[in-house]
Coordinates of C-alpha atoms in Angstrom, one line a residue:
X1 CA 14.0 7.4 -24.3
X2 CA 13.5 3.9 -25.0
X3 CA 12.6 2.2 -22.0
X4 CA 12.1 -1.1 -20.8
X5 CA 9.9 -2.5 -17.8
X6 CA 9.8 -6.1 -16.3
X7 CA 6.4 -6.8 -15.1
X8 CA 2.8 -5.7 -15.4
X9 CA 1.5 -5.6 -12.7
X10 CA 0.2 -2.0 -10.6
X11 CA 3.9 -1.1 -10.9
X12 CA 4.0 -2.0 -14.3
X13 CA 1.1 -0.9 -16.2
X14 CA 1.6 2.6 -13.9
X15 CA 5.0 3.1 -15.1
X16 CA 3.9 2.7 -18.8
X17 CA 1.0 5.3 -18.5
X18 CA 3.1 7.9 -16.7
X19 CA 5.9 7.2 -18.8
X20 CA 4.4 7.1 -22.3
X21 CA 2.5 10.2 -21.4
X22 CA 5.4 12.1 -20.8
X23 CA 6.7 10.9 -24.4
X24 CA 8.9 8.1 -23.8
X25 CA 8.7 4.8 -26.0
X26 CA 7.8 1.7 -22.9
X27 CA 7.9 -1.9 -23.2
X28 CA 6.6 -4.1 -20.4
X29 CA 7.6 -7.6 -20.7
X30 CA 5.7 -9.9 -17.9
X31 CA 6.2 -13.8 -18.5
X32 CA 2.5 -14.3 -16.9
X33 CA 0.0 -14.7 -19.7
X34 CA -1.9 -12.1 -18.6
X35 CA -2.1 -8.6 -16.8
X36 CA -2.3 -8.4 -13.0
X37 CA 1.2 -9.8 -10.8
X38 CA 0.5 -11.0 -8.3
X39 CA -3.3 -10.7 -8.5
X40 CA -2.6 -13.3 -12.4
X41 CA -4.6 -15.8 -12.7
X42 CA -1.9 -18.2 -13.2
X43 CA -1.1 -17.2 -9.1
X44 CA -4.5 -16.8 -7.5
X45 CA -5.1 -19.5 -4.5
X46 CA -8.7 -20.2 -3.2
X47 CA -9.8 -17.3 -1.0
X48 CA -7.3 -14.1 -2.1
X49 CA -8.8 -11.1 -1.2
X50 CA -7.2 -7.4 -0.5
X51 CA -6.5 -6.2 3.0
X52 CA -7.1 -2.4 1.6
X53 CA -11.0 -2.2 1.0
X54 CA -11.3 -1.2 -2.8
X55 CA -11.7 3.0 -2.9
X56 CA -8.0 2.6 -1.2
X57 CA -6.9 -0.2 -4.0
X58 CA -6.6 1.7 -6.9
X59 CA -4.6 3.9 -9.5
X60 CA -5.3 7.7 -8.9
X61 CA -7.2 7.8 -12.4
X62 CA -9.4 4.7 -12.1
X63 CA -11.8 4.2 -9.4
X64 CA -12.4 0.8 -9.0
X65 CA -16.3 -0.4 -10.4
X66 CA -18.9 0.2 -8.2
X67 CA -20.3 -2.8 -8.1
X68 CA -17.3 -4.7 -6.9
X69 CA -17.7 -5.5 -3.1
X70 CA -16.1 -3.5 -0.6
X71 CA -13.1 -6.1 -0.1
X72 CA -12.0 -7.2 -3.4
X73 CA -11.3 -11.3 -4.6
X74 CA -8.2 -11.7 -6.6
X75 CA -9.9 -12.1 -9.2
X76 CA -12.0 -9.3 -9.3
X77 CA -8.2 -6.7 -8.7
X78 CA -7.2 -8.5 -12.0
X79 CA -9.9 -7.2 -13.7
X80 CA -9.7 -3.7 -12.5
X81 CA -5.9 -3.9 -14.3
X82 CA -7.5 -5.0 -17.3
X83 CA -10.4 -2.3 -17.2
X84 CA -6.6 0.4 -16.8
X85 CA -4.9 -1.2 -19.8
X86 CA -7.6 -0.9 -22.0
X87 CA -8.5 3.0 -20.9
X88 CA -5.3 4.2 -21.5
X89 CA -4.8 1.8 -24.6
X90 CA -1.3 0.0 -23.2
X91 CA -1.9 -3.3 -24.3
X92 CA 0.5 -2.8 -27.5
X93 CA 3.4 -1.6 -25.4
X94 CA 3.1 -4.9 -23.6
X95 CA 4.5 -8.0 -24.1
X96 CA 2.9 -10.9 -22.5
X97 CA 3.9 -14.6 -21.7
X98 CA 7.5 -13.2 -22.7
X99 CA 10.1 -13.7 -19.6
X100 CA 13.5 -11.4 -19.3
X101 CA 15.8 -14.0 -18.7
X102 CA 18.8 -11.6 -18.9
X103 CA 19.3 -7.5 -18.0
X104 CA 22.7 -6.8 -18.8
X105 CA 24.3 -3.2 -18.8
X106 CA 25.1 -2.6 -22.4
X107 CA 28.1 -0.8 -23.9
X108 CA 27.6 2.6 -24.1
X109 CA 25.1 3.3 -21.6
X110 CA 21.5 1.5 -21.2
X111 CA 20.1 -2.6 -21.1
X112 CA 20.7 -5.2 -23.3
X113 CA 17.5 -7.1 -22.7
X114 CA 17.0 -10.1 -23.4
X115 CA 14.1 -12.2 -23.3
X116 CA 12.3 -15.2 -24.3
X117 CA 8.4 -16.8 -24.7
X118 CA 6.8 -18.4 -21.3
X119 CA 9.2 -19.0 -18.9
X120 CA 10.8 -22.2 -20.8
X121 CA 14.7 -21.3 -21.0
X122 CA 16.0 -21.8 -24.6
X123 CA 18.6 -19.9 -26.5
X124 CA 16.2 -21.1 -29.8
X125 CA 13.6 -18.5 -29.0
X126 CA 15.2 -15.9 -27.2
X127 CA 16.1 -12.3 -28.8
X128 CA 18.1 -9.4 -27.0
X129 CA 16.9 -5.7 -27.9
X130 CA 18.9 -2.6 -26.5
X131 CA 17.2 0.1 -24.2
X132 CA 18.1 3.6 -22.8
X133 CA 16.5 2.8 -19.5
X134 CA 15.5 -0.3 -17.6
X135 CA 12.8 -0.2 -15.2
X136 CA 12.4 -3.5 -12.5
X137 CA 8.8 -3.1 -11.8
X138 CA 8.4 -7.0 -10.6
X139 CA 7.5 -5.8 -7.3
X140 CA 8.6 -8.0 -4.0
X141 CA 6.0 -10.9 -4.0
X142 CA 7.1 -12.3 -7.0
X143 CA 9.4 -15.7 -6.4
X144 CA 7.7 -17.7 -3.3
X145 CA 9.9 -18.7 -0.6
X146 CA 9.8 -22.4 0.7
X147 CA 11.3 -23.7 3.7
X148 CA 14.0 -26.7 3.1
X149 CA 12.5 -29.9 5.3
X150 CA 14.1 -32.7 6.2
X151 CA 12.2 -35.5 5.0
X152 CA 10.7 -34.3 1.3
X153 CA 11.3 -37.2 -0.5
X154 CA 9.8 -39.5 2.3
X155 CA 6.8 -37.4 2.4
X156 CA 6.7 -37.4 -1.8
X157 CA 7.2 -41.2 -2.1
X158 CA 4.3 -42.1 0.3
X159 CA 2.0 -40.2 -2.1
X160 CA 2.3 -36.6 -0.5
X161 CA 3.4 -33.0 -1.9
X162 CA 4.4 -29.5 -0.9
X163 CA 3.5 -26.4 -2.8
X164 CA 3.2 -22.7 -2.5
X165 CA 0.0 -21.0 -2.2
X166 CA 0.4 -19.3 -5.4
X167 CA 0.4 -22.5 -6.9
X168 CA -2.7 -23.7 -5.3
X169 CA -5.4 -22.6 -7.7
X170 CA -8.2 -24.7 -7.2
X171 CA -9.4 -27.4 -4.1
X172 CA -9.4 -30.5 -5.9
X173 CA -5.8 -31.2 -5.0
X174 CA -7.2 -31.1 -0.8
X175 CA -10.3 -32.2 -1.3
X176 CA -10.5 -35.5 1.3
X177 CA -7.2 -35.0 2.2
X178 CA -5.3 -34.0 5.3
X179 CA -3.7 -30.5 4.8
X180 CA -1.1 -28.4 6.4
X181 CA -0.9 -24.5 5.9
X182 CA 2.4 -23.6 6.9
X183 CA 2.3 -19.8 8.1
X184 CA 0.3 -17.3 9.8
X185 CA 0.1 -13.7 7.6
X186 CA -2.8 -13.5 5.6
X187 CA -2.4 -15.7 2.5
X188 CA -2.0 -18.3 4.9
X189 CA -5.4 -17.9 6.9
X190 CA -7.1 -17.1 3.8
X191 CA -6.1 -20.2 2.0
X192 CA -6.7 -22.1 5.4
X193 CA -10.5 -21.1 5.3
X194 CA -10.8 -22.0 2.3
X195 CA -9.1 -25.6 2.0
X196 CA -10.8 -26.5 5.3
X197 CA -14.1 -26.8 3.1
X198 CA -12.9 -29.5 1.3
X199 CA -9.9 -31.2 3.1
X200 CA -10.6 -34.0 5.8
X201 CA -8.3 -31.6 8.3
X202 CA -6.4 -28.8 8.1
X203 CA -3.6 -27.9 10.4
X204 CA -2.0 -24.6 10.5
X205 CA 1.7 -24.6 11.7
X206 CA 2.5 -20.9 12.6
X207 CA 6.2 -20.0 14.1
X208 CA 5.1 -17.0 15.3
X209 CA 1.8 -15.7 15.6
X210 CA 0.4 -12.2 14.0
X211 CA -1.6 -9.7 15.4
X212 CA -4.9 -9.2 13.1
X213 CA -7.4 -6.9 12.3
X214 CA -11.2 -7.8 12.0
X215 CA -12.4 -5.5 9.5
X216 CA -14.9 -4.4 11.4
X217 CA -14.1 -2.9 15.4
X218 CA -17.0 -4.2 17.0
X219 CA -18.9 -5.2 13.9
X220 CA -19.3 -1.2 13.5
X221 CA -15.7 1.1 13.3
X222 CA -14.2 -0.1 9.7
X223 CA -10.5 -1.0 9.7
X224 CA -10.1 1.5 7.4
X225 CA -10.7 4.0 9.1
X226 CA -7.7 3.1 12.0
X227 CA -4.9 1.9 9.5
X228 CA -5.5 3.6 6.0
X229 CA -5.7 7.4 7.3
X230 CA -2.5 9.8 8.4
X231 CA -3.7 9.3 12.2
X232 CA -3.3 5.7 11.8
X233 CA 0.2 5.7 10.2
X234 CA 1.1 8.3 12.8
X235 CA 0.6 6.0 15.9
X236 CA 3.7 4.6 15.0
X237 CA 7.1 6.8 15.6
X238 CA 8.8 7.2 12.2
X239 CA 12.4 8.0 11.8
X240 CA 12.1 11.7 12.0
X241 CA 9.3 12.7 14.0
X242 CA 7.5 16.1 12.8
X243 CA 4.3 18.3 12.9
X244 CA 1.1 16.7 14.7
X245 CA 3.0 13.5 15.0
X246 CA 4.6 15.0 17.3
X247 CA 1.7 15.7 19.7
X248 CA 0.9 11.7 19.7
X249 CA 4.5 10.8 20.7
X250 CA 5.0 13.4 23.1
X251 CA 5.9 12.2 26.8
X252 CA 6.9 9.0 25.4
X253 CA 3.9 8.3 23.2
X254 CA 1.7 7.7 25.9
X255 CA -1.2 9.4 23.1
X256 CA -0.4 7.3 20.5
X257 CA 0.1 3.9 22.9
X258 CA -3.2 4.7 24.6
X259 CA -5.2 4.6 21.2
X260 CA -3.2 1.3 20.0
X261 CA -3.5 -0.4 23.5
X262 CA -7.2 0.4 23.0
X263 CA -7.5 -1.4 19.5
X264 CA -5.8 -4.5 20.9
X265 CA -7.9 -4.8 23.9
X266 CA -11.0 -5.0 21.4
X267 CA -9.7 -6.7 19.0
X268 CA -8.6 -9.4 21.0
X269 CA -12.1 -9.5 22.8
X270 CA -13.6 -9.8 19.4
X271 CA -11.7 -12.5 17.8
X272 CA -11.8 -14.1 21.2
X273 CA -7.8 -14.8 21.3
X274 CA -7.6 -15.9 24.5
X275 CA -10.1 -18.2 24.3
X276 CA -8.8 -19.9 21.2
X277 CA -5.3 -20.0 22.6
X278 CA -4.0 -17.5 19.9
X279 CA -3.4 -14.5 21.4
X280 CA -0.2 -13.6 19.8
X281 CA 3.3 -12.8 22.1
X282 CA 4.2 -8.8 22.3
X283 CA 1.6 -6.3 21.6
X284 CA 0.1 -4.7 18.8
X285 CA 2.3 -1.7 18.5
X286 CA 4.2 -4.4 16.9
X287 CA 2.2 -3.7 13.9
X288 CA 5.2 -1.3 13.3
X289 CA 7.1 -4.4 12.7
X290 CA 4.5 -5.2 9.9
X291 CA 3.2 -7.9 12.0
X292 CA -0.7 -7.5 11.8
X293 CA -2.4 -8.6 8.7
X294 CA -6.3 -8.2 8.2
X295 CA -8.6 -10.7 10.1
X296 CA -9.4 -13.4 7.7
X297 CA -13.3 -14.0 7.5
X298 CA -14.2 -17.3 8.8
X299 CA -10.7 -18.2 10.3
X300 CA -11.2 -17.8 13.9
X301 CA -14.8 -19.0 13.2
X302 CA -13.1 -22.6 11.6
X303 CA -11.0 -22.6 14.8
X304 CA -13.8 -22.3 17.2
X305 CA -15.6 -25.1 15.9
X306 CA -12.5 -27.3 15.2
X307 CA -12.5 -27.0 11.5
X308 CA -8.9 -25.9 11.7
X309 CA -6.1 -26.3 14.4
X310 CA -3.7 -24.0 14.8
X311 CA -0.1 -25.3 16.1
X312 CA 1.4 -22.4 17.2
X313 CA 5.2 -21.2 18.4
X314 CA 6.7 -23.9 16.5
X315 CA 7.7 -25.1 13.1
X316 CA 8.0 -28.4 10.8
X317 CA 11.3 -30.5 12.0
X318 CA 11.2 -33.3 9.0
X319 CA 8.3 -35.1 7.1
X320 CA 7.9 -39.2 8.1
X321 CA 6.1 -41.9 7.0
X322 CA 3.7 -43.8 9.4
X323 CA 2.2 -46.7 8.3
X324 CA 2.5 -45.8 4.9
X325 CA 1.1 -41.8 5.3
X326 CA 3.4 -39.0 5.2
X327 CA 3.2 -36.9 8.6
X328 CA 4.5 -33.5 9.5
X329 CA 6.9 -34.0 12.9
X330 CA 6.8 -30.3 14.9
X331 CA 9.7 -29.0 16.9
X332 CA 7.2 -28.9 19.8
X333 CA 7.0 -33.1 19.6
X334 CA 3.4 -33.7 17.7
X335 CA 3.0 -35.1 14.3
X336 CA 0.5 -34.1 11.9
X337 CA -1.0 -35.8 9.0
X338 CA 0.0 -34.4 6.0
X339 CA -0.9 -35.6 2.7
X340 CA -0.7 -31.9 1.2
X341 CA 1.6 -29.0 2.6
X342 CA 0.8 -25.4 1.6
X343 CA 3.9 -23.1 2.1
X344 CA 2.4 -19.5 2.5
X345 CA 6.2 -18.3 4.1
X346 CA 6.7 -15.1 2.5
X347 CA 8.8 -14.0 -0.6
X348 CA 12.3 -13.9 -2.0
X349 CA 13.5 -10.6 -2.6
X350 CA 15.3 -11.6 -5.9
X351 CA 16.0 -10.7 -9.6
X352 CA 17.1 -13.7 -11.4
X353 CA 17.3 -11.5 -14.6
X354 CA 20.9 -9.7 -13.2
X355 CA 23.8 -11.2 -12.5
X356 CA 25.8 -12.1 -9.2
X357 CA 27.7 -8.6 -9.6
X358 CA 25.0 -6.5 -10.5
X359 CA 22.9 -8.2 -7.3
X360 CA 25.8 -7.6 -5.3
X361 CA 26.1 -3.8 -6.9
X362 CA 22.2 -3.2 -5.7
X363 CA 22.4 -4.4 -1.7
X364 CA 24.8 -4.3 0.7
X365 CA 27.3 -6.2 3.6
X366 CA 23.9 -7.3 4.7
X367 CA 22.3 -8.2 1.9
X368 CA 19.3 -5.0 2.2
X369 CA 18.8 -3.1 -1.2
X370 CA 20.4 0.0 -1.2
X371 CA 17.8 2.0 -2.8
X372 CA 16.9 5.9 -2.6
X373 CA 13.3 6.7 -2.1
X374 CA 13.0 2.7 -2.6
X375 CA 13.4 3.4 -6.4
X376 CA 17.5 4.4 -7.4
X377 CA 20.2 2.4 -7.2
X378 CA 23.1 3.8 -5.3
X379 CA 25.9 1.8 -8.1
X380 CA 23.8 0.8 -11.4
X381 CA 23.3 3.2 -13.8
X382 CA 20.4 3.9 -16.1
X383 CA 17.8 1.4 -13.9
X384 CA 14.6 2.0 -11.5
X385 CA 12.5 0.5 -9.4
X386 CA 8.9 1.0 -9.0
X387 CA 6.7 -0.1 -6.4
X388 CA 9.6 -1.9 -5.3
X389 CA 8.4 -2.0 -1.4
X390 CA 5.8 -3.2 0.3
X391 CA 3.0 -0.7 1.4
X392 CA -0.7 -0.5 2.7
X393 CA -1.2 1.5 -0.8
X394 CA 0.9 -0.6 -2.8
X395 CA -1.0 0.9 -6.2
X396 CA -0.6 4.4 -5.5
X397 CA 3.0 4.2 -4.3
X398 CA 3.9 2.2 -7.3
X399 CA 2.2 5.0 -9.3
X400 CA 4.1 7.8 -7.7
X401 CA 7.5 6.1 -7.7
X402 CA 7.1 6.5 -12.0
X403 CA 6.4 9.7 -11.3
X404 CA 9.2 10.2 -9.5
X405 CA 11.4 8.0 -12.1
X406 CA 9.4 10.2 -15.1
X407 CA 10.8 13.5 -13.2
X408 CA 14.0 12.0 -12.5
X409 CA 14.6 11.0 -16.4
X410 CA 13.8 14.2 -18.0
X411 CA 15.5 16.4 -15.3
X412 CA 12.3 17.6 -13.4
X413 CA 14.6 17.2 -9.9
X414 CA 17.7 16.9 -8.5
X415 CA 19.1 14.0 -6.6
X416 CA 21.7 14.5 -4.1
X417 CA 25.2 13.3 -4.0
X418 CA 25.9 9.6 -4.5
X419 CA 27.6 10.4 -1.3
X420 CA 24.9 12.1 0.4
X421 CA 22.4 9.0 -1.2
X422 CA 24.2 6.5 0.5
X423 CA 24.7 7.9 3.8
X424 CA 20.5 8.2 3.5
X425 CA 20.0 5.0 2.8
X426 CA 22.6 3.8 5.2
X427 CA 21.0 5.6 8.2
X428 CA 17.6 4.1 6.9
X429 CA 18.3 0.9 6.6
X430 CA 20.0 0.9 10.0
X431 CA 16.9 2.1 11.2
X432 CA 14.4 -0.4 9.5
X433 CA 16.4 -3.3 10.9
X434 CA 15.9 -1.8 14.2
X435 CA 11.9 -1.2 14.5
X436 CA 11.8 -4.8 12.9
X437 CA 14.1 -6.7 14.4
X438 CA 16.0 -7.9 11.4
X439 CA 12.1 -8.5 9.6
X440 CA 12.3 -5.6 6.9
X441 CA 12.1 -8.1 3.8
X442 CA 15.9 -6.8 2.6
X443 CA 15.1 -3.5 3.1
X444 CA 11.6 -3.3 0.8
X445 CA 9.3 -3.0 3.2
X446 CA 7.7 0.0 4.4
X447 CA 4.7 -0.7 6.1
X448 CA 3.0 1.2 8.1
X449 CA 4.8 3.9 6.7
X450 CA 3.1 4.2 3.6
X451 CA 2.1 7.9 2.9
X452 CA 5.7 9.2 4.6
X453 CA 6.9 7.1 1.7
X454 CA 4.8 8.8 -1.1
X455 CA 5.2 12.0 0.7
X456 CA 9.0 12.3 0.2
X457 CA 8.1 10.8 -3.1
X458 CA 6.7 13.9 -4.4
X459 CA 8.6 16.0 -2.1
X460 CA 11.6 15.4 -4.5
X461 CA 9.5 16.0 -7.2
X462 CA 8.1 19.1 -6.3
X463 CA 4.9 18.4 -6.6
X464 CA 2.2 17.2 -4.3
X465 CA -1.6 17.0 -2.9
X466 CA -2.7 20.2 -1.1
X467 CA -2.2 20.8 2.4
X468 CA -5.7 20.5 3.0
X469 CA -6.1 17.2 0.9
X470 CA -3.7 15.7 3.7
X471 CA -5.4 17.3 6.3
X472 CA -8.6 15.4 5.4
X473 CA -6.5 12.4 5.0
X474 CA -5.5 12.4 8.6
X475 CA -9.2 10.8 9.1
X476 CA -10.5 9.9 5.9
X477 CA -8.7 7.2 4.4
X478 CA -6.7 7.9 1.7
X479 CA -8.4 8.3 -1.7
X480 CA -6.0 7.8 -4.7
X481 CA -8.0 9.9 -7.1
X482 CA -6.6 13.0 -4.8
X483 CA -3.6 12.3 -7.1
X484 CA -4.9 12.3 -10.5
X485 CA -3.3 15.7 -10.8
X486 CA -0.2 14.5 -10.6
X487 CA 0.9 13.3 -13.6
X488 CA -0.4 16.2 -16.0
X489 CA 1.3 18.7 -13.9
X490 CA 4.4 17.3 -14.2
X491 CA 3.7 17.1 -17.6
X492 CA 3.0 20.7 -17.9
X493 CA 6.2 21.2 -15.7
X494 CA 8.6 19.5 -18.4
X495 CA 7.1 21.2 -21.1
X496 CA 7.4 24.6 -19.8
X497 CA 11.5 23.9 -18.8
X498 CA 11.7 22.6 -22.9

């Protein structure tokens, strides 16, 4: 087949290895000018670094170098991509600084694709070429979201601005000036360290406040070894409850809430919560919810000693001028300098490439993608998704969803029903709205149920790690490489049915 993919990023760059391996001809068009998504250099902000640490942060046939630290910079994730395109030689299949700027189903079957240089919109340079398969590999961090404020053009003419972290690529625009993070997940308490280095304040205005990690219990248990194993994901009840899962939520999960009560205790000892007035509302089961982020380093340190203010529980009403300098006005009554605004809110789950109906065709009365296994559409033929969710191994489950699309192409598995699809997805979308209280990022995110994820993944597929690979994975966190296999088995698979 003649297949194209949007984006090259993990998702991308994994779909054209699998993919070309098992003989198809890829494309990857990514608008960026280089490798990397999220991790480009052209979206970096001061102070990006993984949550995973970087054995856990990789493709199944790349191990990350071994003189990168343990938590990687963005910078230093980019790279790693780079290093993957050039072992597996996929830099001719891919296209950079070239944006889709429309997907349309074509006549006959397949994508009329068509696409243009950088992301300047101009019928004069664009050119539309016809695939067999279409592959959205974009992932779900890709368009920023920011808030609408009352007051943006008050704040603008009195010399101030308002931008998104991933436009933020260097601290000259804070330096000397009085800064506002908006948000509290992990971008936003990176970036927050890091601007309060150079900015006369910094203010960080958090609606709701997340539970964190330090990345180190105690300066001695790693993270990893609580959140990026099989025990760790099982804590939390998933929709069907089976095997030794079911010993930890037996008699009303008393097991599993007894471990996680004890992790919150220390944590918030350690990060000293209560004393900085940021112990966050709920508990930390709520991680389930995907509300617990890694521990920034130096964040509660900058709050200690009054580097950064946090104003928490509320939000930005409107932007005024006070004697000529823009100020942020809070729903909870105090104003804020604010001579630059960083928006770190999250993400728009969007494809600007399709059209109104063909959105409409991929979600539902809700607006949640309506997605099997997070990869095929229920209503739109010949098109994928890969690494369309968001997981604590975002690489490998990018990787194993174009397994999964490889299989599916050439006829290595069966799908159910459309019927029987929808009623899946139905029942699991219900479900996500319901451990997350409405917060499930349109139905992409997965978190913390990462490995169920990949496990039904190659469930489908019919081919999978060994029993006693997962049983080591249950408290050794999970090792990519275990993988590696994968791929040349199901090539070996397709060849033998041919």
């Amino acid at each position: 087949m003649k297949i194209a993919v949007i984006g090259a990023g993990f998702a991308g760059v994994a779909s054209a290895k699998v993919l070309t391996e098992l003989g198809h001809d890829v494309t990857v068009y990514e608008k960026a000018p280089d490798v990397g998504g999220v991790w480009s250099r052209t979206r970096r902000y001061p102070g990006l670094t993984t949550q995973n640490n970087k054995d856990s942060y990789t493709l199944s046939d790349l191990r990350m170098p071994k003189v990168f630290p343990e938590w990687l910079s963005g910078e230093q994730v980019q790279s790693y991509l780079e290093m993957y395109v050039e072992k597996f030689e996929l830099a001719p299949m891919i296209r950079l600084s070239t944006e889709v700027r429309r997907a349309q189903p074509a006549g006959g079957g397949g994508w009329a694709i068509t696409s243009g240089a950088g992301t300047t919109a101009g019928a004069d340079d664009e050119t539309t070429e016809h695939y067999d398969h279409l592959i959205v590999a974009s992932g779900v961090f890709s368009e920023p979201f920011a808030p609408a404020y009352d007051g943006v053009e008050e704040l603008e003419a009195a010399g101030g601005r308002i931008l998104a972290a991933s436009e933020l690529h260097d601290l000259e625009a804070v330096a000397g000036k009085d800064v506002v993070v908006v948000g509290y997940g992990k971008s936003a308490c990176d970036v927050a360290v890091e601007i309060a280095k150079e900015a006369a304040s910094t203010t960080v205005v958090a609606r709701q406040l997340l539970w964190k990690m330090p990345r180190k219990i105690k300066g001695v248990l790693n993270y990893k070894m609580l959140l990026l194993t099989r025990l760790g994901e099982g804590l939390f009840p998933y929709q069907s409850i089976r095997g030794a899962e079911k010993a930890l939520h037996a008699g009303g999960s008393k097991m599993a809430g007894s471990m996680v009560g004890s992790v919150e205790s220390v944590t918030t000892g350690q990060l000293k919560l209560k004393k900085l007035g940021l112990l966050p509302k709920g508990q930390f089961t709520d991680i389930a919810r995907s509300t617990v982020s890694l521990a920034t380093e130096g964040f509660f340190e900058g709050v200690e000693a009054g580097d950064i203010a946090v104003e928490r529980d509320t939000e930005i009403a409107a932007f005024v001028t006070r004697d000529g300098k823009p100020y942020a006005e809070l729903a909870n009554g105090r104003a804020v300098p604010a001579d630059v605004v960083v928006t770190a809110t999250g993400f728009k789950q969007e494809l600007p490439f399709f059209s109104a109906e063909i959105q409409d065709q991929l979600t539902d009365d809700n607006g949640d993608y309506q997605l099997y296994r997070q990869i095929l559409p229920l209503k739109v033929p010949d098109l994928t998704f890969a690494g369309y969710n968001s997981s604590f191994f975002s690489p490998l489950s990018a990787e194993m969803s174009a397994v999964w699309i490889g299989s599916h192409l050439d006829g290595g598995h069966e799908v159910p029903s459309v019927e029987e699809m929808e009623a899946h997805v139905t029942a699991r979308l219900a479900w996500m709205r319901e451990r997350t209280d409405g917060h499930h990022a349109r139905g992409t995110n997965i978190i913390p149920f990462s490995m169920h994820n990949i496990d039904e993944v190659l469930g489908d597929v019919g081919i999978d790690v060994s029993k006693r690979v997962k049983a080591v994975q249950w408290l050794i966190p999970i090792d990519p490489k275990a993988y590696a296999s994968i791929t040349p088995r199901l090539v070996e698979k397709l060849a033998a049915r041919s």
